[in-house]
Coordinates of C-alpha atoms and ligand atoms in Angstrom, one line a residue:
X1 CA -21.8 -26.5 -16.6
X2 CA -21.4 -23.1 -18.3
X3 CA -19.3 -20.4 -16.7
X4 CA -21.2 -17.7 -14.8
X5 CA -22.1 -14.7 -16.8
X6 CA -19.6 -11.9 -16.1
X7 CA -20.5 -10.1 -12.9
X8 CA -23.7 -12.1 -12.4
X9 CA -24.7 -15.0 -10.2
X10 CA -21.7 -14.4 -8.0
X11 CA -22.0 -14.2 -4.3
X12 CA -20.9 -11.1 -2.5
X13 CA -17.4 -11.9 -1.3
X14 CA -16.8 -12.6 2.4
X15 CA -13.2 -13.5 2.6
X16 CA -12.6 -16.7 4.6
X17 CA -11.3 -15.9 8.0
X18 CA -7.6 -16.8 8.4
X19 CA -5.2 -16.8 11.3
X20 CA -2.4 -14.3 10.7
X21 CA -0.5 -16.0 13.5
X22 CA 2.0 -13.8 15.2
X23 CA 4.6 -13.8 12.4
X24 CA 5.4 -10.1 13.0
X25 CA 5.6 -10.3 16.8
X26 CA 7.8 -7.6 18.3
X27 CA 8.0 -5.6 15.1
X28 CA 7.1 -1.9 14.7
X29 CA 5.3 -0.8 11.6
X30 CA 4.3 2.5 10.0
X31 CA 1.5 2.5 7.5
X32 CA 0.9 5.8 5.7
X33 CA -2.7 6.7 4.7
X34 CA -3.9 4.2 7.3
X35 CA -7.3 5.6 8.2
X36 CA -9.1 4.4 5.0
X37 CA -9.3 1.6 2.5
X38 CA -6.2 -0.4 1.8
X39 CA -4.0 1.3 4.4
X40 CA -6.6 0.8 7.2
X41 CA -6.9 -3.0 6.4
X42 CA -3.1 -3.3 6.1
X43 CA -2.6 -1.6 9.5
X44 CA -5.1 -3.9 11.1
X45 CA -3.7 -7.1 9.5
X46 CA -0.1 -6.2 10.5
X47 CA -1.4 -5.7 14.1
X48 CA -3.2 -9.0 14.0
X49 CA 0.1 -10.6 13.0
X50 CA 1.7 -9.1 16.1
X51 CA 3.1 -5.7 15.0
X52 CA 2.7 -2.4 16.8
X53 CA 1.6 0.2 14.3
X54 CA 1.8 3.9 13.7
X55 CA -1.4 4.9 11.8
X56 CA -0.5 7.9 9.6
X57 CA -3.3 9.9 8.2
X58 CA -3.8 13.3 6.5
X59 CA -7.4 14.1 7.4
X60 CA -10.1 12.3 9.3
X61 CA -9.3 12.2 13.1
X62 CA -12.2 10.0 14.0
X63 CA -11.4 7.4 11.3
X64 CA -7.8 7.3 12.6
X65 CA -8.9 6.9 16.2
X66 CA -11.2 4.0 15.1
X67 CA -8.3 2.2 13.4
X68 CA -6.2 2.7 16.6
X69 CA -9.1 1.2 18.7
X70 CA -9.4 -1.8 16.3
X71 CA -5.7 -2.4 16.5
X72 CA -5.6 -2.2 20.3
X73 CA -8.3 -4.9 20.4
X74 CA -5.8 -7.3 18.8
X75 CA -3.4 -6.6 21.7
X76 CA -0.9 -4.5 19.7
X77 CA 0.1 -0.9 20.4
X78 CA -1.1 1.8 18.0
X79 CA -0.5 5.5 17.6
X80 CA -2.4 7.8 15.2
X81 CA -0.2 10.5 13.7
X82 CA -1.3 13.2 11.3
X83 CA 1.3 14.1 8.7
X84 CA 1.3 15.1 5.0
X85 CA 3.7 12.5 3.5
X86 CA 4.7 15.0 0.7
X87 CA 6.2 17.4 3.3
X88 CA 9.7 16.6 4.4
X89 CA 9.4 18.3 7.8
X90 CA 6.2 16.5 8.7
X91 CA 7.6 13.1 7.6
X92 CA 10.8 13.6 9.7
X93 CA 8.7 14.6 12.7
X94 CA 6.6 11.5 12.3
X95 CA 9.6 9.2 12.2
X96 CA 11.1 11.0 15.2
X97 CA 8.0 10.5 17.2
X98 CA 7.7 6.8 16.2
X99 CA 11.3 6.1 17.3
X100 CA 10.8 8.0 20.6
X101 CA 7.5 6.2 21.4
X102 CA 8.0 2.7 19.8
X103 CA 11.8 2.6 19.8
X104 CA 12.4 1.9 16.1
X105 CA 10.8 0.9 12.8
X106 CA 11.0 -2.5 11.2
X107 CA 8.3 -2.2 8.5
X108 CA 7.2 0.7 6.4
X109 CA 4.1 0.5 4.2
X110 CA 4.2 3.4 1.8
X111 CA 0.5 3.4 1.1
X112 CA -0.8 7.0 1.1
X113 CA -2.0 7.9 -2.4
X114 CA -4.6 9.8 -4.3
X115 CA -6.0 10.4 -7.8
X116 CA -6.8 13.7 -9.5
X117 CA -8.1 12.7 -12.8
X118 CA -8.4 14.8 -16.0
X119 CA -8.3 14.5 -19.7
X120 CA -4.6 15.0 -20.6
X121 CA -5.0 18.3 -22.4
X122 CA -7.1 19.6 -19.5
X123 CA -4.8 18.4 -16.7
X124 CA -3.5 21.3 -14.7
X125 CA 0.1 21.6 -13.4
X126 CA -1.4 21.5 -9.9
X127 CA -3.2 18.2 -10.6
X128 CA 0.0 16.8 -11.9
X129 CA 2.1 18.0 -9.0
X130 CA -0.3 17.0 -6.3
X131 CA -0.4 13.4 -7.5
X132 CA 3.3 13.2 -8.0
X133 CA 4.1 14.9 -4.7
X134 CA 1.9 12.5 -2.6
X135 CA 2.2 9.2 -4.6
X136 CA 5.9 9.4 -5.5
X137 CA 7.8 12.0 -3.5
X138 CA 5.8 11.0 -0.4
X139 CA 7.1 7.4 -0.8
X140 CA 10.7 8.7 -1.4
X141 CA 10.6 10.8 1.8
X142 CA 9.2 8.0 4.0
X143 CA 11.5 5.3 2.5
X144 CA 14.6 7.5 3.1
X145 CA 13.8 8.0 6.8
X146 CA 13.1 4.3 7.2
X147 CA 16.4 3.3 5.5
X148 CA 18.3 5.7 7.8
X149 CA 16.9 4.0 10.8
X150 CA 17.2 0.4 9.4
X151 CA 20.9 1.1 8.7
X152 CA 21.5 2.7 12.1
X153 CA 20.0 -0.2 14.0
X154 CA 20.9 -3.2 11.8
X155 CA 19.6 -6.7 12.1
X156 CA 18.1 -7.7 15.5
X157 CA 17.8 -11.5 14.9
X158 CA 15.3 -12.1 17.6
X159 CA 12.9 -9.8 15.7
X160 CA 13.6 -10.5 12.0
X161 CA 16.2 -11.9 9.6
X162 CA 16.2 -8.5 7.9
X163 CA 17.3 -5.1 9.1
X164 CA 14.0 -3.7 7.7
X165 CA 11.3 -4.1 5.2
X166 CA 9.7 -1.5 2.9
X167 CA 6.4 -2.2 1.0
X168 CA 5.4 0.4 -1.6
X169 CA 1.8 0.5 -2.5
X170 CA 2.0 0.6 -6.3
X171 CA -0.8 -0.4 -8.7
X172 CA -1.4 -2.5 -11.8
X173 CA -1.0 1.0 -13.4
X174 CA 2.8 0.7 -12.9
X175 CA 2.6 -1.4 -16.1
X176 CA -0.9 -0.8 -17.6
X177 CA -1.2 2.6 -19.2
X178 CA -4.3 4.6 -18.0
X179 CA -5.9 7.2 -20.2
X180 CA -7.4 10.1 -18.3
X181 CA -5.1 9.3 -15.3
X182 CA -1.7 10.2 -16.8
X183 CA -0.5 11.8 -13.5
X184 CA -1.5 8.7 -11.5
X185 CA 0.0 6.1 -13.9
X186 CA 3.2 8.2 -14.1
X187 CA 3.4 8.2 -10.3
X188 CA 3.1 4.4 -10.1
X189 CA 5.5 3.8 -12.9
X190 CA 7.9 6.0 -10.9
X191 CA 7.2 4.0 -7.8
X192 CA 8.2 0.8 -9.7
X193 CA 11.7 1.9 -10.6
X194 CA 12.2 3.9 -7.3
X195 CA 11.4 0.7 -5.4
X196 CA 13.7 -1.5 -7.6
X197 CA 16.6 1.0 -7.4
X198 CA 16.3 1.4 -3.6
X199 CA 16.2 -2.4 -3.3
X200 CA 19.3 -2.8 -5.4
X201 CA 21.1 -0.1 -3.3
X202 CA 20.3 -1.3 0.2
X203 CA 20.0 -5.1 -0.2
X204 CA 23.6 -5.4 1.1
X205 CA 22.4 -4.0 4.5
X206 CA 19.7 -6.8 4.6
X207 CA 16.9 -4.3 3.8
X208 CA 14.2 -5.7 1.6
X209 CA 12.2 -3.3 -0.6
X210 CA 9.1 -4.6 -2.6
X211 CA 5.8 -3.3 -3.9
X212 CA 2.3 -4.6 -4.0
X213 CA 0.4 -3.8 -7.2
X214 CA -3.3 -3.9 -6.3
X215 CA -5.9 -4.3 -9.0
X216 CA -9.4 -3.0 -8.4
X217 CA -10.0 -2.9 -4.7
X218 CA -13.2 -1.8 -3.0
X219 CA -12.2 1.5 -1.4
X220 CA -13.3 5.1 -1.5
X221 CA -10.7 6.0 -4.1
X222 CA -12.6 4.2 -6.9
X223 CA -16.3 4.1 -5.7
X224 CA -17.4 5.1 -9.2
X225 CA -15.9 1.9 -10.6
X226 CA -17.8 -0.6 -8.4
X227 CA -20.8 1.0 -6.6
X228 CA -23.4 0.9 -9.4
X229 CA -24.2 -2.6 -10.7
X230 CA -23.6 -1.5 -14.3
X231 CA -20.2 -0.1 -13.4
X232 CA -19.3 -3.3 -11.5
X233 CA -20.2 -5.5 -14.5
X234 CA -18.0 -3.3 -16.8
X235 CA -15.2 -3.7 -14.2
X236 CA -15.5 -7.5 -14.2
X237 CA -14.6 -7.5 -17.9
X238 CA -11.1 -6.5 -16.7
X239 CA -10.8 -9.1 -13.9
X240 CA -10.5 -12.7 -14.9
X241 CA -11.1 -13.9 -11.4
X242 CA -14.5 -12.2 -11.6
X243 CA -14.7 -10.4 -8.3
X244 CA -13.5 -7.1 -6.9
X245 CA -10.6 -7.1 -4.4
X246 CA -11.2 -6.4 -0.8
X247 CA -8.8 -4.3 1.2
X248 CA -7.9 -7.4 3.3
X249 CA -6.7 -9.1 0.2
X250 CA -3.9 -6.5 0.2
X251 CA -3.4 -6.5 4.0
X252 CA -2.8 -10.2 4.0
X253 CA -0.3 -10.0 1.2
X254 CA 1.5 -7.2 3.1
X255 CA 1.8 -9.4 6.2
X256 CA 3.5 -12.1 4.1
X257 CA 5.8 -9.7 2.3
X258 CA 6.8 -8.1 5.6
X259 CA 7.4 -11.4 7.4
X260 CA 10.5 -13.6 7.4
X261 CA 8.5 -16.1 5.3
X262 CA 9.4 -13.7 2.4
X263 CA 13.0 -13.2 3.4
X264 CA 14.4 -14.0 0.0
X265 CA 11.9 -11.8 -1.8
X266 CA 13.5 -8.5 -2.8
X267 CA 12.8 -5.9 -5.5
X268 CA 9.5 -7.3 -6.9
X269 CA 6.0 -6.1 -7.4
X270 CA 3.5 -8.6 -6.1
X271 CA 0.4 -8.1 -8.2
X272 CA -2.7 -8.8 -6.1
X273 CA -5.3 -8.2 -8.9
X274 CA -7.4 -11.2 -9.7
X275 CA -5.5 -11.5 -12.9
X276 CA -6.0 -7.9 -14.2
X277 CA -2.4 -7.9 -15.4
X278 CA -3.2 -11.0 -17.6
X279 CA -4.7 -8.6 -20.2
X280 CA -8.0 -10.4 -20.3
X281 CA -8.9 -8.7 -23.6
X282 CA -6.5 -11.2 -25.2
X283 CA -8.3 -14.2 -23.9
X284 CA -10.4 -14.3 -27.0
X285 CA -8.7 -11.7 -29.2
X286 CA -5.2 -11.0 -30.4
Ligands
LIG301 P1 -8.3 5.7 0.0 O1 -8.7 7.0 -0.6 O2 -9.3 4.9 0.8 O3 -7.0 5.9 1.0 C1 -6.0 6.8 0.7 C2 -5.3 7.2 2.0 O4 -4.2 8.0 1.7 C3 -6.2 7.9 2.9 O5 -6.0 7.5 4.2 C4 -5.7 9.4 2.8 O6 -6.0 10.1 3.9 C5 -4.3 9.1 2.6 N1 -3.6 10.3 2.0 C6 -3.9 11.1 0.9 N2 -3.0 12.1 0.8 C7 -2.2 12.0 1.9 C8 -1.0 12.8 2.3 N3 -0.7 13.9 1.6 N4 -0.4 12.4 3.4 C9 -0.8 11.3 4.1 N5 -1.8 10.5 3.7 C10 -2.5 10.9 2.6 O7 -7.6 4.9 -1.2 P2 -7.0 3.4 -1.3 O8 -7.7 2.7 -2.4 O9 -7.0 2.7 0.1 O10 -5.5 3.7 -1.7 C11 -4.4 3.4 -1.0 C12 -3.2 3.1 -1.9 O11 -3.5 2.0 -2.8 C13 -2.9 4.3 -2.9 O12 -1.5 4.4 -3.0 C14 -3.6 3.9 -4.2 O13 -2.9 4.5 -5.3 C15 -3.3 2.4 -4.1 N6 -4.2 1.6 -5.0 C16 -5.5 1.5 -4.8 C17 -6.3 0.7 -5.6 C18 -7.8 0.5 -5.5 O14 -8.4 -0.1 -6.4 N7 -8.4 1.0 -4.4 C19 -5.7 0.1 -6.7 C20 -4.3 0.2 -6.9 C21 -3.5 1.0 -6.0

């Protein structure tokens, strides 16, 4: 039987339903940028696994309220909190509220991110700064607050083997250069060494710091890459597994990385990308 033509004759993906069991029971999670796309799916998956969740968002009150309602259906607590992750005062106020209302934090998912694309010579300083401020500085500010609380509280063995877990939402573009997106690729390359350096520094306190590197995931950030059939077929040339990723593909990976099942996993990027980082152009070339 011949292989299916790229992007054709493939069914729309309906991910198989899985039980996320209650591997995160009793844990308190903060997901930034959680009212859309990957952040939303991750917040819901963490809640299905038993965590109470703070749903951070920047704009879109209704979408945030809907995520809170979805989480409550799974029996977990949820709080929507508006904050710009690139602003130190707003990040600190968000952590203060979380600790007052949920008691502590066990899991931070540093997910908020954006793109402002331009040809390199056209890129403005504002486009550069906006992307670096949200995608990199925002992750620094949230990770720093989380580490302060993890160290203050230490390990509570009934809750988790670790004193805390940080998951940074990186991208395949922490290793794959991306013309026309220099600010974005630089921010994710920065996330990679920030994550590894924090992991190295705080491992002795039993704090685990890892990244997820999504490939192409069906979210509003990249609608142009998958909505039109022609664009989708082009995209498939980059994805050996021959389907786009769904936000839940990332949410499920986040549950595992945050759980004690991954207790010996520290300082890595888990690529969840259908093989995009296998450089498929080399399958028949090179
Ligand atoms: P999205 O646009 O659906 O979601 C981005 C979220 O970030 C939104 O909730 C938005 O409100 C929030 N946000 C933006 N600026 C913010 C700020 N200043 N403060 C707080 N929140 C802010 O996009 P997505 O695809 O779900 O992206 C989520 C993360 O995944 C990003 O870090 C992105 O770089 C990364 N990622 C996405 C893909 C993909 O294919 N979709 C691939 C690799 C990496």
